[in-house]
XYZ file of N, CA and C in Angstrom:
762
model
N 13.594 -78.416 27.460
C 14.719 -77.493 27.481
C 15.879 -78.109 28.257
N 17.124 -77.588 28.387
C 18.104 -78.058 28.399
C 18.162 -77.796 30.109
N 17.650 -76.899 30.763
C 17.208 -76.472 32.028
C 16.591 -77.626 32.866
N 15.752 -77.851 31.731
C 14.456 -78.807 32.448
C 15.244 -79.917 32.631
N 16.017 -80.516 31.723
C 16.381 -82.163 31.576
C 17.289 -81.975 32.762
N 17.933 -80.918 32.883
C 19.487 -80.970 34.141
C 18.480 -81.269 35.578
N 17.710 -80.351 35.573
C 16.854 -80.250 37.089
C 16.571 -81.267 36.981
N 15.545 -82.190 36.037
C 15.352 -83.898 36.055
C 16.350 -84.651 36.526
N 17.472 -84.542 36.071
C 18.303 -85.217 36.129
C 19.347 -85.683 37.562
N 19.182 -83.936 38.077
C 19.856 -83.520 39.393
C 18.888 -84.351 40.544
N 17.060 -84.057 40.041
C 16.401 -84.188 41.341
C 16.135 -86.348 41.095
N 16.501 -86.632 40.084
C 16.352 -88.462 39.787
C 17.608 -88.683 40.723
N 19.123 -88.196 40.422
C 20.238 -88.201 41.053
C 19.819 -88.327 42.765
N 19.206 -87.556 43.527
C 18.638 -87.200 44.669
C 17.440 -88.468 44.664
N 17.195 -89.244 43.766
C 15.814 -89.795 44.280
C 16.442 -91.058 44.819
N 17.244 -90.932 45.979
C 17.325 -92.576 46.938
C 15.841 -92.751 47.232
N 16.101 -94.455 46.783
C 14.666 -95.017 47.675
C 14.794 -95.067 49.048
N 13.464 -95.327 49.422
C 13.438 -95.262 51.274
C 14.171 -96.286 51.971
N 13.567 -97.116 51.950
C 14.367 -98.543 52.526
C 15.828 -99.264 52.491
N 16.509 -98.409 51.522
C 18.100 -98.339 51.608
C 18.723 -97.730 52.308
N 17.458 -96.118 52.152
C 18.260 -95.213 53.067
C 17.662 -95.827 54.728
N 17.087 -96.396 54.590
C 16.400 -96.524 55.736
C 18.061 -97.541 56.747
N 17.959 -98.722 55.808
C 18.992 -99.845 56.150
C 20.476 -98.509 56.197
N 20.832 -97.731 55.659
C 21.824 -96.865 56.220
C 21.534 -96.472 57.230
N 20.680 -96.063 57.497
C 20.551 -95.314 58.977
C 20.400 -96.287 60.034
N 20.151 -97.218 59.787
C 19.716 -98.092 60.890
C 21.365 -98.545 61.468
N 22.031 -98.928 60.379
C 23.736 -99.440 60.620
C 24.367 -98.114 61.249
N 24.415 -96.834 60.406
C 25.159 -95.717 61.410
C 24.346 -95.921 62.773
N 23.043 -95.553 63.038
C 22.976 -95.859 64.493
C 23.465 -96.872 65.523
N 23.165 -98.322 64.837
C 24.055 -99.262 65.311
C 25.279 -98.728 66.101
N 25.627 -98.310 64.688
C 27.866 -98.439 65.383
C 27.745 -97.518 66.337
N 26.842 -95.975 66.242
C 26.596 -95.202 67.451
C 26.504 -95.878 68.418
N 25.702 -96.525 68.109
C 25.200 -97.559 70.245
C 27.128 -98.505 70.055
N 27.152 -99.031 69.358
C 28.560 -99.906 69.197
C 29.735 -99.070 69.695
N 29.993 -97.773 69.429
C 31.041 -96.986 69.509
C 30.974 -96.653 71.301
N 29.301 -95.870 71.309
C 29.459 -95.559 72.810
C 29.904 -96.364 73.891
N 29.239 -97.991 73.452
C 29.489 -98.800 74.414
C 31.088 -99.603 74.606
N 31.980 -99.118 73.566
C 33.232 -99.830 73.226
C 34.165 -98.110 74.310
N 33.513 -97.442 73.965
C 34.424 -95.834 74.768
C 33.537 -96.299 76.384
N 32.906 -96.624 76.597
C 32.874 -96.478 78.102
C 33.660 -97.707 78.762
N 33.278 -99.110 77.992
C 33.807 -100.315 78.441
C 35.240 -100.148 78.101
N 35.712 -99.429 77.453
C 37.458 -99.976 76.708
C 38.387 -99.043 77.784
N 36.942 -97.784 77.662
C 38.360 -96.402 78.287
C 37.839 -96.192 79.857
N 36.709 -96.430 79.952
C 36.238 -95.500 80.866
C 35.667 -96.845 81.780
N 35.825 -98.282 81.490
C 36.099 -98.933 83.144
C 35.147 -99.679 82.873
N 34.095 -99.830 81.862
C 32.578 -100.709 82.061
C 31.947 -100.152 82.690
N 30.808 -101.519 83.400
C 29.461 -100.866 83.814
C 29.055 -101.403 85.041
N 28.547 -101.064 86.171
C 28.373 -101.396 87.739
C 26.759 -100.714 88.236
N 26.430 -101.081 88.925
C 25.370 -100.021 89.472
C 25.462 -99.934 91.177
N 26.871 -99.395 91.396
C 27.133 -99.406 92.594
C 27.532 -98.041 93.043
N 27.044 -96.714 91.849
C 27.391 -95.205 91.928
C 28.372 -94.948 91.997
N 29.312 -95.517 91.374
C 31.141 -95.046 90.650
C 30.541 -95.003 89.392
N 31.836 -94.218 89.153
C 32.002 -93.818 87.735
C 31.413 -95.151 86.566
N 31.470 -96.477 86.888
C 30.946 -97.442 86.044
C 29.637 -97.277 86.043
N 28.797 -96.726 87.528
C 27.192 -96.322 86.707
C 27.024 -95.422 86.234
N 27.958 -94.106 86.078
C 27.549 -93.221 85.165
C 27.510 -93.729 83.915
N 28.503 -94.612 83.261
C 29.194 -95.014 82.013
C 27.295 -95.291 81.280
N 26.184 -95.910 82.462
C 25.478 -96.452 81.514
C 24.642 -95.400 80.778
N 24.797 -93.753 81.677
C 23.692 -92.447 81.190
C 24.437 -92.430 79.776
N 25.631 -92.290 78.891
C 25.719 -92.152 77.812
C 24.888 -93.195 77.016
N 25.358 -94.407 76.949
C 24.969 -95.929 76.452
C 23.322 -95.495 76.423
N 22.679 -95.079 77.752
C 21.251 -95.295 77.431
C 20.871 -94.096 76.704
N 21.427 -92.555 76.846
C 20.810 -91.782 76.527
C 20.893 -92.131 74.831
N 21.813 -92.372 74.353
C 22.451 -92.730 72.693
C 21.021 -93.664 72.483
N 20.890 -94.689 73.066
C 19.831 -95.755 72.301
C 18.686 -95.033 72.701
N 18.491 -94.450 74.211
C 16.906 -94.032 74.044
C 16.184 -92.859 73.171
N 17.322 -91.503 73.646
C 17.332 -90.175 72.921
C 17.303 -90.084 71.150
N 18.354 -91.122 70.914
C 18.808 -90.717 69.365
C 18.262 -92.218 68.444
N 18.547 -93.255 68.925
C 18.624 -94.416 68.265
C 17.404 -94.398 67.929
N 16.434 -94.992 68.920
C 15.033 -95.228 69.087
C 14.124 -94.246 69.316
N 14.200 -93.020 69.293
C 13.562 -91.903 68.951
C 13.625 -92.217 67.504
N 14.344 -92.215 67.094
C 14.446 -92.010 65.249
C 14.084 -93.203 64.606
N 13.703 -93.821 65.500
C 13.378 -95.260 64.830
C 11.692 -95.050 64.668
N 11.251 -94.426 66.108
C 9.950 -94.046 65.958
C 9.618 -93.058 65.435
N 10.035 -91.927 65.280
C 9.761 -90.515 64.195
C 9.939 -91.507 62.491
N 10.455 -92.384 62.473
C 10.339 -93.179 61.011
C 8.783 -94.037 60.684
N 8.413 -94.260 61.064
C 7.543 -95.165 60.900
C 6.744 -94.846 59.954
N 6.207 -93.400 60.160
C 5.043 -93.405 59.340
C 5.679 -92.915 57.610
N 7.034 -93.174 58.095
C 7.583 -92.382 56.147
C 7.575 -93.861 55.462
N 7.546 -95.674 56.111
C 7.853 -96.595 55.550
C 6.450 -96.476 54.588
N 6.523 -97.026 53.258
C 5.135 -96.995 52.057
C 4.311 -97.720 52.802
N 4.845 -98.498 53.315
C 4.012 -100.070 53.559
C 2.587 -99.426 54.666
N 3.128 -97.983 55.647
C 1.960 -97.776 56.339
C 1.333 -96.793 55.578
N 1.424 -96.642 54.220
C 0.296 -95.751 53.648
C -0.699 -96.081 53.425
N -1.350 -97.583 53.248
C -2.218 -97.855 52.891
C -2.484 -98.597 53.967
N -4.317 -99.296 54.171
C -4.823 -100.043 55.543
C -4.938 -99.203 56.407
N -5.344 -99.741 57.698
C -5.737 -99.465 59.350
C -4.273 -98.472 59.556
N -4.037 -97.612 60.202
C -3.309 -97.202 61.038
C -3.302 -96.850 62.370
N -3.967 -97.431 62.829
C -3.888 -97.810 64.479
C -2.682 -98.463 64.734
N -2.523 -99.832 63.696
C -1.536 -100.254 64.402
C 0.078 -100.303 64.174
N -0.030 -99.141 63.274
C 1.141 -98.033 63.190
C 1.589 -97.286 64.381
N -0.158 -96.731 64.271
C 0.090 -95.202 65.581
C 0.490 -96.296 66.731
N 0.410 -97.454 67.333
C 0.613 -98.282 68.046
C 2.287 -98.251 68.240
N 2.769 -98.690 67.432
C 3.778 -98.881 66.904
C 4.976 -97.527 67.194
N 4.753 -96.813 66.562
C 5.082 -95.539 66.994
C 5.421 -94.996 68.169
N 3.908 -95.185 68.543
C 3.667 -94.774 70.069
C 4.815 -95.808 71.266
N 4.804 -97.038 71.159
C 5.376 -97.817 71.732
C 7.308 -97.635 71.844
N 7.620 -97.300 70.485
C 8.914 -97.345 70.288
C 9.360 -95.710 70.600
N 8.403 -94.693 70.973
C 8.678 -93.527 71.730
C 8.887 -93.693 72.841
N 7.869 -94.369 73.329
C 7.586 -95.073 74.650
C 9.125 -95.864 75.378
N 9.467 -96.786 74.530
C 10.831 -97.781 75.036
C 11.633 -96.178 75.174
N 11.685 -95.251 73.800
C 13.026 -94.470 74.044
C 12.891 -93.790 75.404
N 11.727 -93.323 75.734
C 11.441 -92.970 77.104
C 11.739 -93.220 77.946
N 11.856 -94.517 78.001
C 11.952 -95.572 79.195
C 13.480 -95.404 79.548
N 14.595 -96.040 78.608
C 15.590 -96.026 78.762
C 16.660 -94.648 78.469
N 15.311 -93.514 78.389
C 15.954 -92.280 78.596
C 15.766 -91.552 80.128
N 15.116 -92.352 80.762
C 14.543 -91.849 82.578
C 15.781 -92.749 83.031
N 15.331 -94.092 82.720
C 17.210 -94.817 83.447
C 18.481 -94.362 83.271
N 18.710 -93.268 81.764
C 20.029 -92.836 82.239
C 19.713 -91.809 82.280
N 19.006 -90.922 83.013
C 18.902 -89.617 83.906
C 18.940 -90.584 85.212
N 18.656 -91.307 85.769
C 18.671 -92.299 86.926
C 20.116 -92.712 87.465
N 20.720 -93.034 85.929
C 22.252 -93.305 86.018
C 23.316 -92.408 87.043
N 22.738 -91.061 86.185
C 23.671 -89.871 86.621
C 23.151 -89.429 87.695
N 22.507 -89.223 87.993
C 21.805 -88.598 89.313
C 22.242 -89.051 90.445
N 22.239 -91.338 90.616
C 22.818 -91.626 91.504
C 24.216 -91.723 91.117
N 25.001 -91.286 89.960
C 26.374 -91.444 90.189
C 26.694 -90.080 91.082
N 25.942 -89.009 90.912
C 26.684 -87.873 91.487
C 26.194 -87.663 92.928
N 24.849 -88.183 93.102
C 24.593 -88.377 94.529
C 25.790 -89.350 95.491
N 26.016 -89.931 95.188
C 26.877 -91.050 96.201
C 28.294 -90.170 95.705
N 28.742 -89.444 95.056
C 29.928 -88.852 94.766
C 30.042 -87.520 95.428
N 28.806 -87.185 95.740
C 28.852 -85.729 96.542
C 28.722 -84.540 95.081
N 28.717 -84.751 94.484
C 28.724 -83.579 93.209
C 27.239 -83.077 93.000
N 27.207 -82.238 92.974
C 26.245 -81.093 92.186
C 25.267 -81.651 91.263
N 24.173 -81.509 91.589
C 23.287 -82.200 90.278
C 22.665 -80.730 89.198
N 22.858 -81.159 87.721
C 22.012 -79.647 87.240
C 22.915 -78.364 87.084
N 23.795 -78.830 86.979
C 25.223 -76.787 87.114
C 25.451 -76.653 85.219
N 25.725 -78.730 84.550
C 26.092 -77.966 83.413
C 24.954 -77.350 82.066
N 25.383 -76.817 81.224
C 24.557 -76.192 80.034
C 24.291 -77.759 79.728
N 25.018 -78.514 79.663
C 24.842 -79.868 79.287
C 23.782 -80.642 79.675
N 23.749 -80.403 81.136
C 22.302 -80.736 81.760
C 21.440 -80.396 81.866
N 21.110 -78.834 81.888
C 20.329 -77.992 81.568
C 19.107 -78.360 80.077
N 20.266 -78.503 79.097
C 19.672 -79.023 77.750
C 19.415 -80.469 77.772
N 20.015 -81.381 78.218
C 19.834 -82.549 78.384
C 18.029 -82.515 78.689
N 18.106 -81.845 80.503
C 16.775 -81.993 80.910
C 15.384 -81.746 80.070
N 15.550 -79.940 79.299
C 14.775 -80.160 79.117
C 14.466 -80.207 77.917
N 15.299 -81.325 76.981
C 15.210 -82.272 75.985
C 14.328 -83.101 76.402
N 14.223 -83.930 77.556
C 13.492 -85.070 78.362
C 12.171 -84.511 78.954
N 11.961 -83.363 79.130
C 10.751 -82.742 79.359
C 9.662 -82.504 78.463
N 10.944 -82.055 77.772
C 9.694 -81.882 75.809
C 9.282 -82.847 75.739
N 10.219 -84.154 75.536
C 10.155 -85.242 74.949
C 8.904 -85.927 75.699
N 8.590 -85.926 77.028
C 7.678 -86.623 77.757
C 6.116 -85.095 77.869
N 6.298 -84.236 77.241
C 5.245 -83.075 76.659
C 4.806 -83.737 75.702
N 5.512 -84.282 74.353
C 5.382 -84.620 72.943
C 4.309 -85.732 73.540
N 5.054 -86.776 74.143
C 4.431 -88.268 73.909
C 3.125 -88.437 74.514
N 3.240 -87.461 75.775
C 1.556 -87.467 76.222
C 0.166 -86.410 75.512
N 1.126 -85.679 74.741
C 0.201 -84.509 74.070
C -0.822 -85.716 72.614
N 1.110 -86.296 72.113
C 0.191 -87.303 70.891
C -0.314 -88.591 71.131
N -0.281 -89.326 72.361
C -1.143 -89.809 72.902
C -2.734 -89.692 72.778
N -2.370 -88.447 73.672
C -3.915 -87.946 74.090
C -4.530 -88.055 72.650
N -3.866 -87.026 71.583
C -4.649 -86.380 70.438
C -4.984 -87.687 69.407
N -3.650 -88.316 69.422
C -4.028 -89.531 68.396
C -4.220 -90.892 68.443
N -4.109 -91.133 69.660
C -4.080 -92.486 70.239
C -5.554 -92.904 71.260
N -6.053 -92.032 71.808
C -7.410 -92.581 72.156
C -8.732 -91.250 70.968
N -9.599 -92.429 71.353
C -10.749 -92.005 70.347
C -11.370 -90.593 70.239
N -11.166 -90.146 71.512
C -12.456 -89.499 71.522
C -11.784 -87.604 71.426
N -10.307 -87.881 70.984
C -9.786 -86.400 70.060
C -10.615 -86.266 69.201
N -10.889 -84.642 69.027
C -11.689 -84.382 67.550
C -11.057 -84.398 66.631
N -11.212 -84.661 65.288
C -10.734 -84.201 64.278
C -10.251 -83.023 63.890
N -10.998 -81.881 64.893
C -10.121 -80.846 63.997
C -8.912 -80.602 65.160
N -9.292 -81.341 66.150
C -7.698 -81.111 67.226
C -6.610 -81.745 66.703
N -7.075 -82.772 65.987
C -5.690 -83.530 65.505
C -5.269 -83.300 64.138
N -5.492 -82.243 63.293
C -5.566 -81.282 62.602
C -4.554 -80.161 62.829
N -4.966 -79.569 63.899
C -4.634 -78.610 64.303
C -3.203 -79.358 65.170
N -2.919 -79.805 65.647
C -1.765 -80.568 66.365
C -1.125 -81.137 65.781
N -1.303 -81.569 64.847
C -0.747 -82.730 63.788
C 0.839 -81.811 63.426
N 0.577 -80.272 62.578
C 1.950 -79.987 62.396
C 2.907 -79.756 63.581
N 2.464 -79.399 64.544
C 3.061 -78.872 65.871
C 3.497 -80.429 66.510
N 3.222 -81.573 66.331
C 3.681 -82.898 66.529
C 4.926 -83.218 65.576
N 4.851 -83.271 64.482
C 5.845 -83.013 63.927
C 6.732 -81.966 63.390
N 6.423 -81.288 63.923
C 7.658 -79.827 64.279
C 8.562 -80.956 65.242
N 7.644 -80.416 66.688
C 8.570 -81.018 68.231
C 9.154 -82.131 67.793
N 8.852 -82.971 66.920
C 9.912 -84.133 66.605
C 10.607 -84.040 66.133
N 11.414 -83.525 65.382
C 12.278 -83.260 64.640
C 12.976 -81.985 65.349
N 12.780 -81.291 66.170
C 13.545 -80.389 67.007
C 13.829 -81.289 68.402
N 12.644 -82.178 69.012
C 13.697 -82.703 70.361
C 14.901 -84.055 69.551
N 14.815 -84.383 68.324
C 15.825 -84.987 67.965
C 17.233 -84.506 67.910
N 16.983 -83.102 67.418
C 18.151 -81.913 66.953
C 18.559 -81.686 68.394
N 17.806 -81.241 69.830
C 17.956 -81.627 71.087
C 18.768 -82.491 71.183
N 18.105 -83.626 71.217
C 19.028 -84.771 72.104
C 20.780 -84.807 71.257
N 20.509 -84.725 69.793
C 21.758 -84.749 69.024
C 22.748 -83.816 70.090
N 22.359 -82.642 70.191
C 23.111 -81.470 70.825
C 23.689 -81.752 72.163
N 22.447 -82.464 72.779
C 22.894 -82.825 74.466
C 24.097 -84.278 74.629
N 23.709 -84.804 73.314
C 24.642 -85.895 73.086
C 26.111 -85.736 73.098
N 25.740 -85.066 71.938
C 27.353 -83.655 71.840
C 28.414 -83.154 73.041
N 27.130 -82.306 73.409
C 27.613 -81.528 74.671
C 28.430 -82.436 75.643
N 27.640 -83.443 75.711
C 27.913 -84.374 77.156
C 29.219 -85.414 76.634
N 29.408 -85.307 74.891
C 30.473 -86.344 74.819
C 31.809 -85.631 75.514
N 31.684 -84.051 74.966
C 32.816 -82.947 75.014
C 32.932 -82.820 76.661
N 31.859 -82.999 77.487
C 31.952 -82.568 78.566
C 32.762 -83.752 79.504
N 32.655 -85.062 78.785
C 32.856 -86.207 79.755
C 34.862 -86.118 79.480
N 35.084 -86.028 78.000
C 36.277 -85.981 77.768
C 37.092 -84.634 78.449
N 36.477 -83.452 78.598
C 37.467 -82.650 79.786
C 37.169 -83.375 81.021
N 36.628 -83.746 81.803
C 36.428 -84.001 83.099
C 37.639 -85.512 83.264
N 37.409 -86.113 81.686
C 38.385 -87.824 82.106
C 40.006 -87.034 82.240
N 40.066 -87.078 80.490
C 41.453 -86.365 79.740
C 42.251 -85.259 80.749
N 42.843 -85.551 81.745
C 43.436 -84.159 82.221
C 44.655 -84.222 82.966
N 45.048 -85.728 82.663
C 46.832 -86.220 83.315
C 47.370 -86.498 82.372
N 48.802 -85.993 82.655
C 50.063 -86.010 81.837
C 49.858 -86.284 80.346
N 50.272 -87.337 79.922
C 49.972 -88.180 78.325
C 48.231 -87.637 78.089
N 47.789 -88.032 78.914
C 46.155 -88.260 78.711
C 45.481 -86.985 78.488
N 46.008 -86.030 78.690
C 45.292 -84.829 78.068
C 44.203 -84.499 77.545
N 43.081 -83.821 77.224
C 42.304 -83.684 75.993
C 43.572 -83.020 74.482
N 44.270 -81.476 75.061
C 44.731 -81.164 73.986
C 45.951 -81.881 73.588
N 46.195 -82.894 73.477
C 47.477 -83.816 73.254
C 46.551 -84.919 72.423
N 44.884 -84.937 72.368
C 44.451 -86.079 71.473
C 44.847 -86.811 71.610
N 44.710 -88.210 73.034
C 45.130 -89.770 72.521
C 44.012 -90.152 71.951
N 44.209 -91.106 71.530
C 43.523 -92.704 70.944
C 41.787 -92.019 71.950
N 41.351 -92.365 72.880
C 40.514 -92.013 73.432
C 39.331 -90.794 73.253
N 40.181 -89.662 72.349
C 40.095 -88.048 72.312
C 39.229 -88.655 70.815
N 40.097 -88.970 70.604
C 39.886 -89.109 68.748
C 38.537 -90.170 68.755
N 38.680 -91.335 69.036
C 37.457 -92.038 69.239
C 36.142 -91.648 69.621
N 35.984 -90.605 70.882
C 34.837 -90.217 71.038
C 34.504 -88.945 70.189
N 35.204 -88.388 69.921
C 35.036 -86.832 68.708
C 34.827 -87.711 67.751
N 35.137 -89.099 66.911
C 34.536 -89.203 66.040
C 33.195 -90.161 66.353
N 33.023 -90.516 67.363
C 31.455 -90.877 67.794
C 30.550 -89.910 67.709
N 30.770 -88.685 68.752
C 29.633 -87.023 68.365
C 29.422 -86.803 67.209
N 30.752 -86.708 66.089
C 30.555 -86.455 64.380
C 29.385 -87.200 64.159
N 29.848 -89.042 64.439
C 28.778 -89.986 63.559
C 27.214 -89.478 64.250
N 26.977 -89.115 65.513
C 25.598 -88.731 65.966
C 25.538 -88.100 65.352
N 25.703 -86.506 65.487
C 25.439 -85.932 64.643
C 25.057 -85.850 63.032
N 25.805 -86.766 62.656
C 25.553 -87.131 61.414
C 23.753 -87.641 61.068
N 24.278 -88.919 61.676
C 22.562 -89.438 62.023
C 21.717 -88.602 62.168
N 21.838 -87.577 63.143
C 20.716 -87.005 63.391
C 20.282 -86.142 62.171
N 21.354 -85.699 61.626
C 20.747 -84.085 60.048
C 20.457 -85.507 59.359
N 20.870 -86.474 59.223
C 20.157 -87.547 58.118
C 18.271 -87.830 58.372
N 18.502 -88.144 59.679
C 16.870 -88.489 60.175
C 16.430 -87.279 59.908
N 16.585 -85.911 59.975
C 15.933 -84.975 60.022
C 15.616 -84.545 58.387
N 16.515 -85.143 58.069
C 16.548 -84.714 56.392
C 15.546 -86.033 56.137
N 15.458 -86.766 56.518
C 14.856 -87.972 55.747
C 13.321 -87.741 56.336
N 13.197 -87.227 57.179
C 11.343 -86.678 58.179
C 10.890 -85.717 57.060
N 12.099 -84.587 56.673
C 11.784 -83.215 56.074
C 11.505 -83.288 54.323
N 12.045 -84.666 53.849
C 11.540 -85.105 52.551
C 10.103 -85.449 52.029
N 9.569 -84.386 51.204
C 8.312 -84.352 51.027
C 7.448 -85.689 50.254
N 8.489 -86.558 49.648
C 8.150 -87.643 48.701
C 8.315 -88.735 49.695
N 8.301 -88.632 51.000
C 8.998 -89.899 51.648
C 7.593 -89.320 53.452
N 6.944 -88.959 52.568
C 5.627 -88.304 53.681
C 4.701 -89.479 53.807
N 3.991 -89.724 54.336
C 2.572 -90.442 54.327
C 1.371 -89.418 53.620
N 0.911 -89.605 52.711
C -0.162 -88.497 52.056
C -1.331 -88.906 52.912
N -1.643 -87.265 53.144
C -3.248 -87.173 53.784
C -4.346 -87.847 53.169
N -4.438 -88.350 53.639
C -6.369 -89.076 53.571
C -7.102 -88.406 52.490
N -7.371 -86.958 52.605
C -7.929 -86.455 51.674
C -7.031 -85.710 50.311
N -6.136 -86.133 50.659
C -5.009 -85.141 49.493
C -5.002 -85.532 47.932
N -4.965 -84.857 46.930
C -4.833 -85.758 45.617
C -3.713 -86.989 46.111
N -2.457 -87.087 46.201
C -1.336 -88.086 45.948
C -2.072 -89.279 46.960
N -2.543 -88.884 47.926
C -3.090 -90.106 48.434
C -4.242 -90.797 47.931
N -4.979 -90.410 47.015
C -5.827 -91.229 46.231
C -5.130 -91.482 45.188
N -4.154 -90.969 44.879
C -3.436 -91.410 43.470
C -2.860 -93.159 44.305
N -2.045 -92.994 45.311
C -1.679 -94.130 46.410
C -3.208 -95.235 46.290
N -3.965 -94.621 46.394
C -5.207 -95.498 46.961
C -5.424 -96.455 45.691
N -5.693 -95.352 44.846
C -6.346 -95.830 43.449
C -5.287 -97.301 42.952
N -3.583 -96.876 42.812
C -2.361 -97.150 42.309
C -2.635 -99.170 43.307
N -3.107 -98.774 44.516
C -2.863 -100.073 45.013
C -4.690 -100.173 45.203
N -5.229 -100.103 44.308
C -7.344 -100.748 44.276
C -7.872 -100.625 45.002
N -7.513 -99.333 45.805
C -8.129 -98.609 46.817
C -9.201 -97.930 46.594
């Protein structure tokens, strides 16, 4: 029917392969880490670790690569084909590790800010910004030791990791939508606090205004892409026991 061929046609239109979209996402994140680090070094003074304003500069830079970049690098892994078939240990390895780095260099820029505002005398914890920031970084270090525990050493049961499995990937795809938000928040928050002499304004938009509003856009962007690209049912790893994964098994002489 004439119904049928359009819906074919609409959902073939929609069928990007993975690994293109994959190489897109990987370049928008790029210029993300590229953009943040060109707005702190160009406008906002570079980078020091002597608690001026140059060590705050590095909590954006790290939160961008640890929060958004490399979070999403590791919530990807298991959609590449290549880990549908074989061992997956050393996937879950894999995974686990590149959560792990985002971790890492998401505690150094909470580290950043903490001693920029300690040696500055300011308030730690007042904005909504930080508020969400934090406990973005709380979930996030909930998530990694929960799927640890469940999927990474042996002696989880099967039906715990069953039972955890959707609630693992829920929290991933919501502390991403997190960090996107805290990313946000904190771009908007840094530009009232700089922007607020004469020319330099926020509502007068220089060169500066415009650059980082279109950095938050491109995060943001990234982030409904990764989330859209997790939430695609053809771009899943099929269960072990599922028909499509023996169709997978069979397809490669499994």
């Amino acid at each position: 029917s004439l119904a049928h061929r359009c819906h074919h046609r609409s959902t073939a239109m929609l069928d990007v392969p993975f690994l293109p979209f994959c190489a897109f996402l990987g370049t928008l994140g790029l210029l993300c880490l590229a953009m943040v680090g060109t707005w702190c070094q160009h406008w906002r003074g570079g980078f020091s670790l002597d608690g001026s304003s140059r060590t705050f500069n590095w909590h954006p830079v790290l939160m961008v690569a640890g929060l958004v970049v490399l979070y999403s690098a590791a919530s990807l892994v298991y959609r590449i084909p290549n880990t549908w078939s074989g061992p997956k240990l050393p996937w879950k390895v894999l995974h686990g590790s590149l959560a792990l780095g985002a971790f890492v260099l998401t505690v150094l820029g909470l580290a950043a800010v903490f001693r920029f505002h300690n040696s500055q005398g300011t308030p730690n914890m007042y904005s909504l910004h930080s508020w969400m920031g934090l406990a973005t970084v709380l979930l996030f270090s909930c998530q990694w030791a929960a799927g640890f525990g469940a999927f990474l050493l042996p002696w989880a049961p099967a039906w715990l990791r069953a039972l955890y499995k959707p609630i693992h990937v829920f929290f991933g795809s919501t502390i991403l939508m997190l960090s996107v938000a805290s990313c946000v928040s904190g771009i908007n928050e840094k530009l009232f606090f700089s922007l607020k002499n004469g020319t330099m304004q926020y509502k007068l938009l220089p060169a500066e205004a415009v650059f980082a509003n279109i950095l938050g856009l491109l995060i943001l962007i990234f982030g409904v892409l990764v989330v859209a690209a997790l939430a695609r049912p053809s771009w899943k790893r099929p269960d072990s026991d599922s028909p499509d994964s023996r169709q997978v098994q069979d397809a490669l002489g499994g």
